[in-house]
Coordinates of C-alpha atoms in Angstrom, one line a residue:
M1 CA -53.7 0.4 16.7
A2 CA -53.6 3.9 18.0
L3 CA -52.6 4.3 21.7
L4 CA -54.7 7.4 22.1
F5 CA -57.3 9.2 19.9
L6 CA -58.7 12.7 20.3
R7 CA -61.9 13.1 18.3
D8 CA -63.6 16.5 17.6
I9 CA -62.0 18.3 20.5
Q10 CA -63.5 21.7 21.2
L11 CA -62.0 24.0 23.9
S12 CA -62.5 27.7 24.5
F13 CA -61.2 30.1 27.1
G14 CA -62.6 33.2 25.3
A15 CA -64.6 34.2 22.2
A16 CA -62.6 32.2 19.7
P17 CA -62.0 28.5 20.3
L18 CA -58.5 27.6 21.3
L19 CA -59.0 24.1 20.0
N20 CA -61.6 23.8 17.2
K21 CA -63.0 20.4 16.2
L22 CA -59.5 18.9 16.6
N23 CA -58.6 15.3 15.8
L24 CA -55.3 13.6 16.7
Q25 CA -54.1 10.0 16.7
I26 CA -51.0 8.9 18.5
E27 CA -49.4 5.6 17.3
P28 CA -46.9 3.4 19.1
N29 CA -43.8 4.5 17.1
D30 CA -44.6 8.2 16.8
R31 CA -42.0 10.8 17.6
L32 CA -44.5 13.6 17.1
C33 CA -43.8 17.3 17.5
I34 CA -46.5 19.9 18.0
V35 CA -45.6 23.2 16.4
G36 CA -47.3 26.6 16.3
R37 CA -47.0 30.2 17.4
N38 CA -46.8 31.3 21.0
G39 CA -50.3 31.4 22.4
E40 CA -51.9 28.9 19.9
G41 CA -52.6 26.3 22.6
K42 CA -49.7 23.8 22.3
S43 CA -49.2 23.3 26.0
T44 CA -53.0 23.2 26.5
L45 CA -53.2 20.4 23.8
L46 CA -50.5 18.5 25.7
K47 CA -52.6 18.8 28.9
V48 CA -55.7 17.5 27.0
I49 CA -53.6 14.5 25.8
E50 CA -52.4 13.9 29.4
G51 CA -56.0 14.1 30.7
L52 CA -55.4 17.1 33.0
I53 CA -57.9 19.3 31.0
L54 CA -61.3 18.2 29.9
P55 CA -62.5 19.5 26.6
D56 CA -65.8 21.4 26.2
E57 CA -66.8 19.0 23.5
G58 CA -65.4 15.8 21.9
S59 CA -63.9 12.7 23.3
R60 CA -60.5 11.4 24.4
V61 CA -60.2 7.6 23.8
I62 CA -57.2 5.8 25.3
Q63 CA -56.3 2.1 25.0
D64 CA -56.6 0.0 28.2
G65 CA -53.4 -0.1 30.1
V66 CA -51.7 2.7 28.2
Q67 CA -49.4 4.7 30.6
I68 CA -48.7 8.4 30.0
A69 CA -45.8 10.2 31.7
K70 CA -44.6 13.8 31.3
L71 CA -41.3 15.5 31.7
Q72 CA -41.8 18.8 33.6
Q73 CA -41.2 21.9 31.6
E74 CA -39.4 23.8 34.4
V75 CA -36.8 22.4 36.7
P76 CA -38.1 22.9 40.3
H77 CA -35.9 25.2 42.4
D78 CA -37.2 24.1 45.8
T79 CA -36.9 20.3 45.4
H80 CA -34.7 18.4 47.8
G81 CA -33.8 14.8 48.3
S82 CA -31.5 12.2 46.8
V83 CA -31.6 11.4 43.1
F84 CA -33.0 8.0 44.1
H85 CA -35.8 9.7 46.2
I86 CA -36.8 12.0 43.3
I87 CA -36.9 9.2 40.7
A88 CA -38.8 6.9 43.0
Q89 CA -41.6 9.6 43.4
G90 CA -42.6 8.6 39.9
L91 CA -43.9 5.3 41.3
G92 CA -46.5 6.9 43.5
D93 CA -47.4 5.7 47.0
I94 CA -44.7 3.1 47.3
A95 CA -41.9 5.7 46.7
P96 CA -41.4 6.7 50.4
L97 CA -41.0 3.0 51.3
L98 CA -38.4 2.3 48.6
D99 CA -36.6 5.5 49.5
K100 CA -36.5 4.4 53.2
F101 CA -35.1 1.0 52.1
H102 CA -32.4 2.6 50.0
K103 CA -31.3 4.9 52.9
I104 CA -31.1 2.0 55.4
N105 CA -29.1 0.0 52.8
L106 CA -26.6 2.8 52.7
K107 CA -26.5 3.1 56.5
M108 CA -25.8 -0.6 56.8
Q109 CA -22.5 -0.2 55.0
H110 CA -21.0 1.2 58.2
D111 CA -23.6 0.5 60.9
Y112 CA -24.6 -3.1 61.7
S113 CA -26.3 -2.4 65.0
E114 CA -29.3 -4.5 66.1
E115 CA -31.6 -1.5 65.8
V116 CA -30.6 -0.8 62.2
L117 CA -31.0 -4.5 61.3
E118 CA -34.4 -4.6 62.9
H119 CA -35.5 -1.5 61.0
F120 CA -34.1 -3.0 57.8
T121 CA -36.2 -6.2 58.3
E122 CA -39.4 -4.3 58.9
V123 CA -39.0 -2.3 55.7
Q124 CA -38.2 -5.4 53.8
Q125 CA -41.4 -7.1 55.0
E126 CA -43.5 -4.0 54.0
I127 CA -42.0 -4.0 50.5
D128 CA -42.7 -7.8 50.3
A129 CA -46.3 -7.2 51.3
K130 CA -46.8 -4.6 48.5
N131 CA -44.8 -6.5 45.8
G132 CA -42.4 -3.6 45.6
W133 CA -39.2 -5.3 44.7
E134 CA -39.9 -5.2 41.0
L135 CA -40.5 -1.4 41.3
N136 CA -37.2 -1.0 43.2
Q137 CA -35.4 -2.8 40.5
R138 CA -37.1 -0.5 38.0
V139 CA -35.6 2.5 39.7
D140 CA -32.2 0.9 39.8
K141 CA -32.4 0.1 36.1
V142 CA -33.3 3.6 35.1
I143 CA -30.6 5.1 37.3
S144 CA -28.0 2.8 35.6
K145 CA -29.4 3.4 32.1
L146 CA -29.2 7.2 32.5
G147 CA -25.8 7.1 34.3
L148 CA -27.1 8.9 37.4
P149 CA -25.5 9.2 40.9
A150 CA -28.2 7.7 43.1
D151 CA -27.1 9.1 46.4
V152 CA -26.3 12.7 45.4
E153 CA -28.6 15.5 46.7
F154 CA -30.8 16.7 43.8
S155 CA -30.4 20.4 44.6
T156 CA -26.6 20.3 44.1
L157 CA -26.8 19.0 40.5
S158 CA -26.2 21.0 37.4
G159 CA -29.2 22.1 35.3
G160 CA -28.5 19.4 32.7
M161 CA -28.3 16.6 35.4
K162 CA -31.5 17.8 37.1
R163 CA -33.3 17.6 33.7
R164 CA -31.9 14.1 33.3
V165 CA -33.2 13.1 36.8
L166 CA -36.7 14.4 36.0
L167 CA -36.6 12.4 32.7
A168 CA -35.7 9.3 34.8
K169 CA -38.7 10.1 37.1
A170 CA -41.0 9.9 34.0
L171 CA -39.3 6.8 32.5
V172 CA -39.6 4.8 35.8
Q173 CA -43.3 4.7 35.1
E174 CA -42.5 2.7 31.9
P175 CA -44.8 5.0 29.8
D176 CA -46.3 4.1 26.5
I177 CA -46.5 7.8 25.7
L178 CA -43.9 10.3 27.0
L179 CA -44.9 14.0 26.9
L180 CA -42.1 16.6 26.7
D181 CA -42.9 20.4 26.9
E182 CA -39.8 22.4 25.8
P183 CA -37.3 19.7 27.0
T184 CA -34.3 21.7 25.9
N185 CA -35.1 25.0 27.7
H186 CA -32.1 26.5 29.4
L187 CA -29.9 23.4 28.6
D188 CA -26.4 23.8 27.1
I189 CA -25.5 22.2 23.8
P190 CA -23.8 19.0 25.3
S191 CA -27.0 18.4 27.4
I192 CA -29.3 18.9 24.4
Q193 CA -27.2 16.5 22.4
W194 CA -27.3 13.9 25.1
M195 CA -31.1 14.2 25.3
E196 CA -31.3 13.9 21.5
N197 CA -29.3 10.7 21.5
F198 CA -31.2 9.2 24.4
L199 CA -34.7 10.0 23.0
K200 CA -33.7 8.5 19.6
G201 CA -33.3 5.1 21.3
M202 CA -36.6 5.1 23.2
R203 CA -39.3 2.6 22.3
C204 CA -42.3 4.5 23.6
A205 CA -44.3 7.1 21.6
L206 CA -42.9 10.7 22.1
V207 CA -45.1 13.8 21.9
F208 CA -43.1 17.0 22.4
I209 CA -43.1 20.8 21.9
T210 CA -39.9 22.6 21.1
H211 CA -38.7 25.7 19.4
D212 CA -35.2 24.3 19.0
R213 CA -35.1 23.6 15.2
S214 CA -32.0 21.4 15.3
F215 CA -33.6 19.2 18.1
L216 CA -36.9 19.1 16.2
Q217 CA -35.2 18.0 12.9
A218 CA -33.2 15.3 14.8
I219 CA -36.1 13.8 16.7
A220 CA -39.4 14.2 14.9
N221 CA -40.7 11.7 12.4
R222 CA -44.1 13.4 12.3
I223 CA -45.3 17.0 12.8
V224 CA -48.7 18.3 13.8
D225 CA -49.3 22.0 13.2
L226 CA -51.7 23.9 15.6
D227 CA -52.8 27.0 13.7
R228 CA -55.9 29.1 14.5
G229 CA -57.4 26.2 16.5
R230 CA -57.1 23.6 13.8
L231 CA -54.6 20.8 13.6
S232 CA -52.9 19.6 10.4
N233 CA -50.8 16.5 10.1
W234 CA -47.5 16.3 8.3
E235 CA -45.8 12.9 7.9
C236 CA -42.3 14.2 7.3
D237 CA -39.3 15.8 8.9
Y238 CA -39.1 19.5 9.8
H239 CA -37.4 20.8 6.7
T240 CA -39.9 19.1 4.4
Y241 CA -42.7 20.4 6.6
L242 CA -41.5 24.0 6.2
Q243 CA -41.7 23.8 2.4
R244 CA -45.1 22.0 2.4
K245 CA -46.6 24.4 4.9
A246 CA -45.4 27.4 2.8
D247 CA -47.1 25.9 -0.2
W248 CA -50.3 25.3 1.8
L249 CA -50.4 28.9 3.1
E250 CA -49.9 30.2 -0.4
A251 CA -52.8 28.0 -1.6
E252 CA -54.9 29.2 1.3
A253 CA -54.2 32.9 0.5
K254 CA -55.2 32.3 -3.1
Q255 CA -58.4 30.6 -2.1
N256 CA -59.2 33.4 0.3
A257 CA -58.6 36.0 -2.3
E258 CA -61.0 34.3 -4.7
F259 CA -63.6 34.0 -1.9
D260 CA -63.2 37.7 -1.1
K261 CA -63.6 38.7 -4.7
K262 CA -66.9 36.7 -5.0
L263 CA -68.2 38.2 -1.8
A264 CA -67.4 41.8 -3.0
Q265 CA -69.3 41.0 -6.3
E266 CA -72.3 39.8 -4.4
E267 CA -72.2 42.7 -2.0
A268 CA -72.2 45.1 -5.0
W269 CA -75.2 43.1 -6.5
I270 CA -77.3 43.3 -3.3
R271 CA -76.8 47.1 -3.1
Q272 CA -78.6 47.5 -6.5
G273 CA -81.8 47.5 -4.5
I274 CA -85.2 46.0 -5.4
K275 CA -83.9 43.7 -8.1
A276 CA -81.9 41.7 -5.6
R277 CA -85.0 41.1 -3.4
R278 CA -87.3 39.7 -6.1
T279 CA -88.6 36.2 -5.5
R280 CA -86.5 34.6 -8.2
N281 CA -83.3 36.0 -6.5
E282 CA -84.1 34.8 -2.9
G283 CA -81.6 31.9 -3.3
R284 CA -78.9 34.3 -4.2
V285 CA -79.6 36.4 -1.2
R286 CA -79.4 33.3 1.1
A287 CA -76.1 32.4 -0.6
L288 CA -74.8 35.9 0.2
K289 CA -75.7 35.5 3.8
Q290 CA -73.8 32.3 4.0
L291 CA -70.8 34.0 2.4
R292 CA -70.9 36.7 5.0
D293 CA -71.1 34.1 7.8
E294 CA -68.1 32.2 6.4
H295 CA -66.1 35.4 6.1
Q296 CA -66.9 36.4 9.7
A297 CA -65.9 33.0 11.0
R298 CA -62.6 33.0 9.2
R299 CA -59.6 33.4 11.6
S300 CA -56.7 35.3 10.1
Q301 CA -53.2 33.9 10.9
Q302 CA -51.6 35.5 13.9
G303 CA -49.5 38.6 12.9
T304 CA -45.7 38.4 12.8
A305 CA -43.4 40.7 14.7
N306 CA -41.9 43.6 12.8
L307 CA -38.4 43.7 14.4
S308 CA -36.1 46.6 13.8
A309 CA -33.0 47.9 15.6
N310 CA -32.1 51.5 16.0
T311 CA -28.6 51.8 14.5
A312 CA -26.2 54.4 15.6
S313 CA -23.4 55.9 13.4
N314 CA -20.6 53.6 12.5
S315 CA -18.0 52.6 15.1
G316 CA -14.4 52.5 14.3
K317 CA -13.2 49.7 12.0
Q318 CA -11.6 47.8 14.9
V319 CA -14.3 47.2 17.5
I320 CA -12.5 45.1 20.2
E321 CA -8.9 44.0 20.4
I322 CA -8.1 41.3 23.0
S323 CA -4.5 40.7 23.8
N324 CA -3.3 37.8 26.0
L325 CA -6.5 38.0 28.1
T326 CA -6.4 35.9 31.3
F327 CA -9.1 35.8 34.0
N328 CA -9.7 32.9 36.4
F329 CA -11.7 32.3 39.6
P330 CA -10.2 30.2 42.5
N331 CA -10.2 26.6 41.4
K332 CA -12.1 27.5 38.2
P333 CA -10.2 28.6 35.0
I334 CA -12.2 30.9 32.7
V335 CA -9.8 32.2 30.0
N336 CA -6.1 32.0 29.6
G337 CA -4.1 33.9 27.0
L338 CA -6.9 34.7 24.5
N339 CA -5.9 36.8 21.5
C340 CA -8.6 38.1 19.2
V341 CA -9.6 41.1 17.1
I342 CA -13.3 41.8 16.4
M343 CA -14.0 44.1 13.4
R344 CA -17.0 46.2 12.6
G345 CA -19.8 44.1 11.1
D346 CA -18.6 40.8 12.7
K347 CA -21.3 38.5 14.1
V348 CA -19.5 36.6 16.8
G349 CA -21.0 33.6 18.6
I350 CA -19.8 32.6 22.1
I351 CA -20.2 28.9 22.6
G352 CA -19.7 26.7 25.6
G353 CA -21.4 24.6 28.3
N354 CA -23.3 26.0 31.3
G355 CA -21.0 27.4 33.9
C356 CA -17.9 27.6 31.6
G357 CA -17.6 31.4 31.8
K358 CA -19.5 32.8 28.8
S359 CA -21.2 35.5 30.8
T360 CA -18.0 36.3 32.6
L361 CA -16.3 36.8 29.2
L362 CA -19.1 39.2 28.3
N363 CA -18.6 41.1 31.6
L364 CA -14.9 41.4 30.8
L365 CA -15.7 42.8 27.4
L366 CA -18.2 45.2 28.9
D367 CA -15.6 46.4 31.4
K368 CA -17.6 45.1 34.4
L369 CA -14.7 42.9 35.3
A370 CA -11.0 43.8 35.0
P371 CA -8.6 41.2 33.4
Q372 CA -6.0 39.6 35.7
E373 CA -3.6 39.7 32.8
G374 CA -3.6 41.1 29.3
T375 CA -5.7 43.9 27.8
I376 CA -9.1 44.6 26.2
K377 CA -9.0 47.6 23.9
L378 CA -12.4 48.9 22.8
G379 CA -12.7 50.8 19.5
T380 CA -13.9 54.4 18.9
N381 CA -17.5 55.7 18.8
L382 CA -19.0 52.6 20.4
K383 CA -22.7 52.6 21.3
I384 CA -23.4 49.4 23.2
A385 CA -26.9 47.8 23.7
Y386 CA -26.9 44.8 26.0
F387 CA -29.5 42.0 26.3
D388 CA -29.3 40.3 29.7
Q389 CA -30.5 36.6 29.8
H390 CA -31.8 37.2 33.4
R391 CA -33.9 40.2 32.2
A392 CA -32.7 42.2 35.1
Q393 CA -33.4 45.4 33.1
L394 CA -37.1 44.8 33.4
D395 CA -39.0 45.9 36.5
D396 CA -41.9 43.5 37.2
N397 CA -44.1 46.2 38.7
L398 CA -43.9 48.7 35.8
P399 CA -46.4 48.6 33.0
V400 CA -45.0 47.2 29.7
V401 CA -45.3 50.5 28.0
E402 CA -43.1 52.2 30.6
S403 CA -40.4 49.5 30.3
V404 CA -39.3 50.4 26.8
L405 CA -38.4 54.1 27.2
E406 CA -37.5 55.9 30.4
E407 CA -38.0 59.6 29.5
S408 CA -40.2 59.7 26.3
D409 CA -43.3 58.3 24.8
H410 CA -41.8 58.2 21.3
V411 CA -39.0 56.2 19.8
E412 CA -36.9 57.1 16.8
I413 CA -36.0 54.1 14.7
N414 CA -33.5 54.9 12.0
G415 CA -34.9 58.4 11.3
Q416 CA -38.6 57.5 11.7
R417 CA -40.4 58.8 14.8
K418 CA -42.9 56.3 16.2
H419 CA -45.2 56.3 19.3
V420 CA -44.2 53.7 21.9
M421 CA -47.6 52.0 21.6
G422 CA -47.1 51.6 17.8
Y423 CA -43.5 50.4 18.4
L424 CA -44.7 47.8 20.9
G425 CA -47.3 46.7 18.3
D426 CA -44.4 45.7 16.1
F427 CA -43.4 43.3 18.8
L428 CA -46.9 41.8 19.0
F429 CA -48.1 43.7 22.1
S430 CA -51.7 44.8 21.8
P431 CA -52.7 48.1 23.5
D432 CA -54.3 46.2 26.4
R433 CA -51.3 44.0 26.9
A434 CA -49.0 47.0 26.8
R435 CA -50.8 48.5 29.8
Q436 CA -50.4 45.4 31.9
P437 CA -47.5 45.0 34.4
V438 CA -44.4 43.2 33.3
K439 CA -45.0 40.4 35.9
A440 CA -48.1 39.4 33.9
L441 CA -46.1 38.5 30.8
S442 CA -45.1 35.0 29.7
G443 CA -41.4 34.0 29.2
G444 CA -41.7 34.6 25.4
E445 CA -43.4 38.0 25.9
R446 CA -40.7 39.1 28.4
N447 CA -38.0 38.2 25.8
R448 CA -39.9 40.2 23.1
L449 CA -40.2 43.2 25.5
L450 CA -36.5 43.1 26.4
L451 CA -35.6 43.0 22.7
A452 CA -37.9 46.0 22.1
R453 CA -36.1 47.9 24.9
V454 CA -32.6 46.9 23.6
F455 CA -33.4 47.7 19.9
A456 CA -34.9 51.1 20.8
K457 CA -31.5 52.3 22.0
P458 CA -29.2 53.6 19.2
S459 CA -26.3 51.1 19.0
N460 CA -23.5 49.8 16.8
L461 CA -22.5 47.0 19.1
L462 CA -25.2 44.5 20.2
I463 CA -24.3 42.1 23.0
L464 CA -27.0 39.4 23.3
D465 CA -26.8 36.9 26.2
E466 CA -29.3 34.0 25.4
P467 CA -31.8 36.1 23.3
T468 CA -33.6 33.1 21.9
N469 CA -35.1 31.5 25.1
D470 CA -38.9 31.1 24.9
L471 CA -39.2 32.7 21.4
D472 CA -41.4 30.9 18.8
V473 CA -39.8 29.8 15.5
E474 CA -41.3 32.7 13.5
T475 CA -39.9 35.3 15.8
L476 CA -36.6 33.5 16.0
E477 CA -36.3 33.6 12.2
L478 CA -37.2 37.3 12.2
L479 CA -34.5 38.0 14.8
E480 CA -32.0 36.1 12.7
E481 CA -32.9 38.2 9.6
L482 CA -32.5 41.5 11.7
L483 CA -29.1 40.5 13.0
M484 CA -27.8 39.4 9.6
N485 CA -28.8 42.8 8.2
Y486 CA -27.6 44.8 11.2
Q487 CA -24.9 47.2 10.1
G488 CA -23.0 47.1 13.4
T489 CA -21.2 44.4 15.3
V490 CA -23.0 41.6 17.3
L491 CA -21.8 39.3 20.1
I492 CA -24.2 36.4 20.8
V493 CA -24.3 33.8 23.6
S494 CA -26.7 31.1 22.6
H495 CA -27.3 27.3 22.8
D496 CA -29.5 27.3 19.7
R497 CA -27.3 25.6 17.1
A498 CA -29.5 26.6 14.1
F499 CA -29.5 30.2 15.3
L500 CA -25.6 30.2 15.6
N501 CA -25.3 28.6 12.2
N502 CA -27.5 31.2 10.5
V503 CA -26.2 34.4 12.1
C504 CA -22.5 34.0 13.1
T505 CA -19.5 34.9 11.0
S506 CA -17.1 33.6 13.6
S507 CA -17.2 31.9 17.0
L508 CA -15.3 32.1 20.3
V509 CA -15.5 28.6 21.8
F510 CA -14.7 27.3 25.3
D511 CA -13.0 24.1 24.1
A512 CA -11.8 23.2 27.6
P513 CA -11.6 24.9 31.0
G514 CA -9.7 28.1 30.5
D515 CA -9.1 27.3 26.8
V516 CA -11.0 29.7 24.5
N517 CA -10.4 29.6 20.8
E518 CA -11.6 31.5 17.7
Y519 CA -13.1 29.8 14.7
I520 CA -14.6 31.0 11.4
G521 CA -18.4 30.5 11.0
G522 CA -21.1 29.1 13.4
Y523 CA -21.6 26.0 15.4
D524 CA -21.3 23.4 12.6
D525 CA -18.2 25.2 11.2
W526 CA -16.6 24.9 14.6
L527 CA -17.3 21.1 14.7
R528 CA -15.5 20.8 11.4
Q529 CA -12.5 22.9 12.3
R530 CA -11.7 22.0 15.9
P531 CA -8.4 20.1 16.5
A532 CA -8.5 16.4 17.1
H533 CA -7.4 16.6 20.7
Y534 CA -10.6 18.5 21.6
Q535 CA -12.8 15.7 20.1
Q536 CA -12.6 13.4 23.1
A537 CA -13.0 16.3 25.6
N538 CA -16.2 17.3 23.9
K539 CA -17.6 13.8 24.0
A540 CA -16.7 13.6 27.7
S541 CA -18.6 16.8 28.4
K542 CA -21.8 15.2 27.0
N543 CA -21.6 12.5 29.6
E544 CA -22.3 14.3 32.9
A545 CA -22.7 10.9 34.6
S546 CA -18.9 10.5 34.5
D547 CA -18.7 13.6 36.7
K548 CA -20.6 12.1 39.6
A549 CA -17.9 12.9 42.1
Q550 CA -17.8 16.5 40.9
N551 CA -21.5 16.7 41.5
K552 CA -21.0 15.4 45.0
T553 CA -18.3 17.9 46.1
N554 CA -18.4 20.6 43.4
S555 CA -14.7 20.8 43.8
T556 CA -13.3 17.7 42.2
P557 CA -10.1 18.6 40.2
P558 CA -10.4 18.0 36.4
P559 CA -8.6 14.9 35.1
K560 CA -6.1 17.0 33.0
V561 CA -4.1 19.0 35.5
E562 CA -0.5 19.4 36.1
T563 CA 0.7 17.8 39.4
P564 CA 1.1 20.7 41.9
A565 CA 4.3 20.9 43.8
P566 CA 3.6 18.9 47.0
K567 CA 3.9 20.6 50.3
K568 CA 4.5 17.2 51.9
K569 CA 6.3 14.3 50.4
L570 CA 4.4 11.2 49.5
S571 CA 5.8 7.7 49.7
Y572 CA 7.3 6.4 46.5
K573 CA 4.2 4.1 45.9
D574 CA 1.7 6.9 46.7
Q575 CA 3.5 9.4 44.4
R576 CA 3.5 6.9 41.5
E577 CA -0.3 6.3 42.1
Y578 CA -0.9 10.1 42.3
D579 CA 1.0 10.7 39.0
A580 CA -0.9 8.0 37.2
L581 CA -4.4 9.0 38.4
P582 CA -5.1 11.7 35.7
Q583 CA -4.6 9.3 32.9
Q584 CA -6.6 6.6 34.7
L585 CA -9.5 9.0 35.2
E586 CA -9.4 10.0 31.5
Q587 CA -9.4 6.4 30.4
L588 CA -12.4 5.5 32.7
E589 CA -14.4 8.5 31.4
A590 CA -13.7 7.4 27.8
Q591 CA -14.8 3.9 28.5
I592 CA -18.0 5.1 30.2
E593 CA -18.7 7.3 27.2
Q594 CA -18.4 4.3 24.9
L595 CA -20.6 2.2 27.1
N596 CA -23.3 4.9 27.2
A597 CA -23.1 5.3 23.4
A598 CA -23.7 1.6 23.0
I599 CA -26.6 1.5 25.4
A600 CA -28.2 4.5 23.7
D601 CA -28.2 2.7 20.4
P602 CA -31.8 1.9 19.3
G603 CA -31.0 -1.8 18.8
F604 CA -29.3 -2.3 22.2
Y605 CA -32.4 -3.6 24.0
A606 CA -33.3 -5.9 21.1
Q607 CA -30.3 -8.1 22.0
E608 CA -30.5 -11.1 24.3
S609 CA -31.3 -10.3 27.9
D610 CA -28.0 -11.7 29.2
K611 CA -26.0 -9.4 26.9
V612 CA -28.0 -6.4 27.9
Q613 CA -27.6 -7.1 31.6
A614 CA -23.9 -7.7 31.2
K615 CA -23.4 -4.4 29.5
L616 CA -25.4 -2.6 32.1
A617 CA -23.4 -4.3 34.9
E618 CA -20.1 -3.3 33.1
L619 CA -21.3 0.3 33.0
Q620 CA -22.2 0.3 36.7
A621 CA -18.8 -1.2 37.6
K622 CA -16.9 1.4 35.5
E623 CA -18.8 4.2 37.2
H624 CA -18.1 2.7 40.6
E625 CA -14.4 2.5 39.6
L626 CA -14.4 6.1 38.5
E627 CA -16.0 7.3 41.7
N628 CA -13.3 5.3 43.8
A629 CA -10.6 6.9 41.7
F630 CA -11.9 10.4 42.3
E631 CA -12.1 9.6 46.1
R632 CA -8.5 8.3 46.0
W633 CA -7.4 11.5 44.3
E634 CA -8.9 13.5 47.1
E635 CA -7.2 11.4 49.7
L636 CA -3.8 12.0 48.1
E637 CA -4.5 15.7 47.7
A638 CA -5.2 15.9 51.4
L639 CA -1.9 14.2 52.2
L640 CA -0.1 16.8 50.1
N641 CA -1.9 19.7 51.9

């Protein structure tokens, strides 16, 4: 039986309905992805499912007791409190009471005063009165399942860990339907892969929106396509959907062509004059009127962007020569001893986790930073165009039309002179939209505008830092095609695995802190080529839970470091312990990774309850052991200093 059913939903915010007589059924085992162009109404449909928006017409039928939760699209920047506090907020009114109990519990580890004990008893009694202990256990269970540091301040966490905490906040409600709006936005590849693996093991229905094609292919078992206000259902994976949708559009175009031909014949007949208005032809006249009405009501598919880049004359054959490049921040290695030659026409992907130094490497190549060791030699006749992921080149207060060109109202693209309004039209900006200020644009529109600005500049070296954020799939595919056909050289930072696979001829990968290596091909090619000793390191990077101590202090030394020469001498016992700690930390992280992988398996919770609880308890114990080991490391480091 369906958990939720939308029947004949009609919703309009303007002349044309955004949702037009739409029907949707959500089943218990669905992993359903809503696809469609930017502006088609996908997020609005998600809000209708959630019950936040009421339709103009139609009905929303939901089974009794069905719980719906949603993972926020954007990670809040002004949210403060412990991880426990943030997750407990998902439980509603009892959250402050559970948070208070948790804080008192922590305080009692070192303060057993009468006042604290009295406060502890009062809170216990309040929780008893509200039957809150089951809810407290629910929070603890979710924290353990997702490997989260309960007492760490939320604002100090990495972007991937923040997204994981927000997911826990949704899961603590034990939803029957979980809604996800662009869950991979601004996550690095390890965080995206963690989310993929976790969601595959979930037992509730998933309804999500994403433009990440690899994520979509990995998760969805059903796709609904929102196109021109109508919803079509496809019981297949993403690759199969693409082929079937192409066939469907081809059949639609053929049907429309036959309709238009018949309408043209009838219009020619009616213009013959008096013969068409004789009594015996009144039925034909009425049929023509109906044809006209149908043609007027037809909604054409949204136009596609016409992306083109202004290519300068060829650069020298050798574009960038990197020799023994070294650059590090204090306590943070970026790149050590990199040697690489980038030739004209190469499409180079730069791959690594958030914060590893990808943008720093770009700044080194752009001569915004000077190497500490080694050299970067740029080739001759270089014309560089740079796409900044933070969109700092855009002035929010300027109109869109003034943001493309600074001194002219015409752009010359590969010998063809075009007015800026026509050029913006190629990037799907209507004249009205082009006159609005930049601050009125959505994220996807801002990315298209910055692409228009970058591509208007003559270039033979494109440097693109996260160009795919917020772009819909159709625009992504057009951007891929443009870059593959671009005659110059391209450097790309991206977390979109499909994009990297389709565009890149080689990759520079941050395999470990300070360790950047070159591989032939894109993301999947790197996975096949990387040496075995990086395999475990990559797995550990997916498990941010094993880095709890690093999240607490942001300065925990990595497990694999050479023992520094001590300024003070340790005792024989302490020195042996200090020397053994790196290997111990590495073993604990590997064990935690194995436990998390076992827990993420879809069949894990189908086991007997005792086995499940034992495994969860083992994970919690290993994480506690890891945290203690990190703290001991810091103690011994302090003795040395």
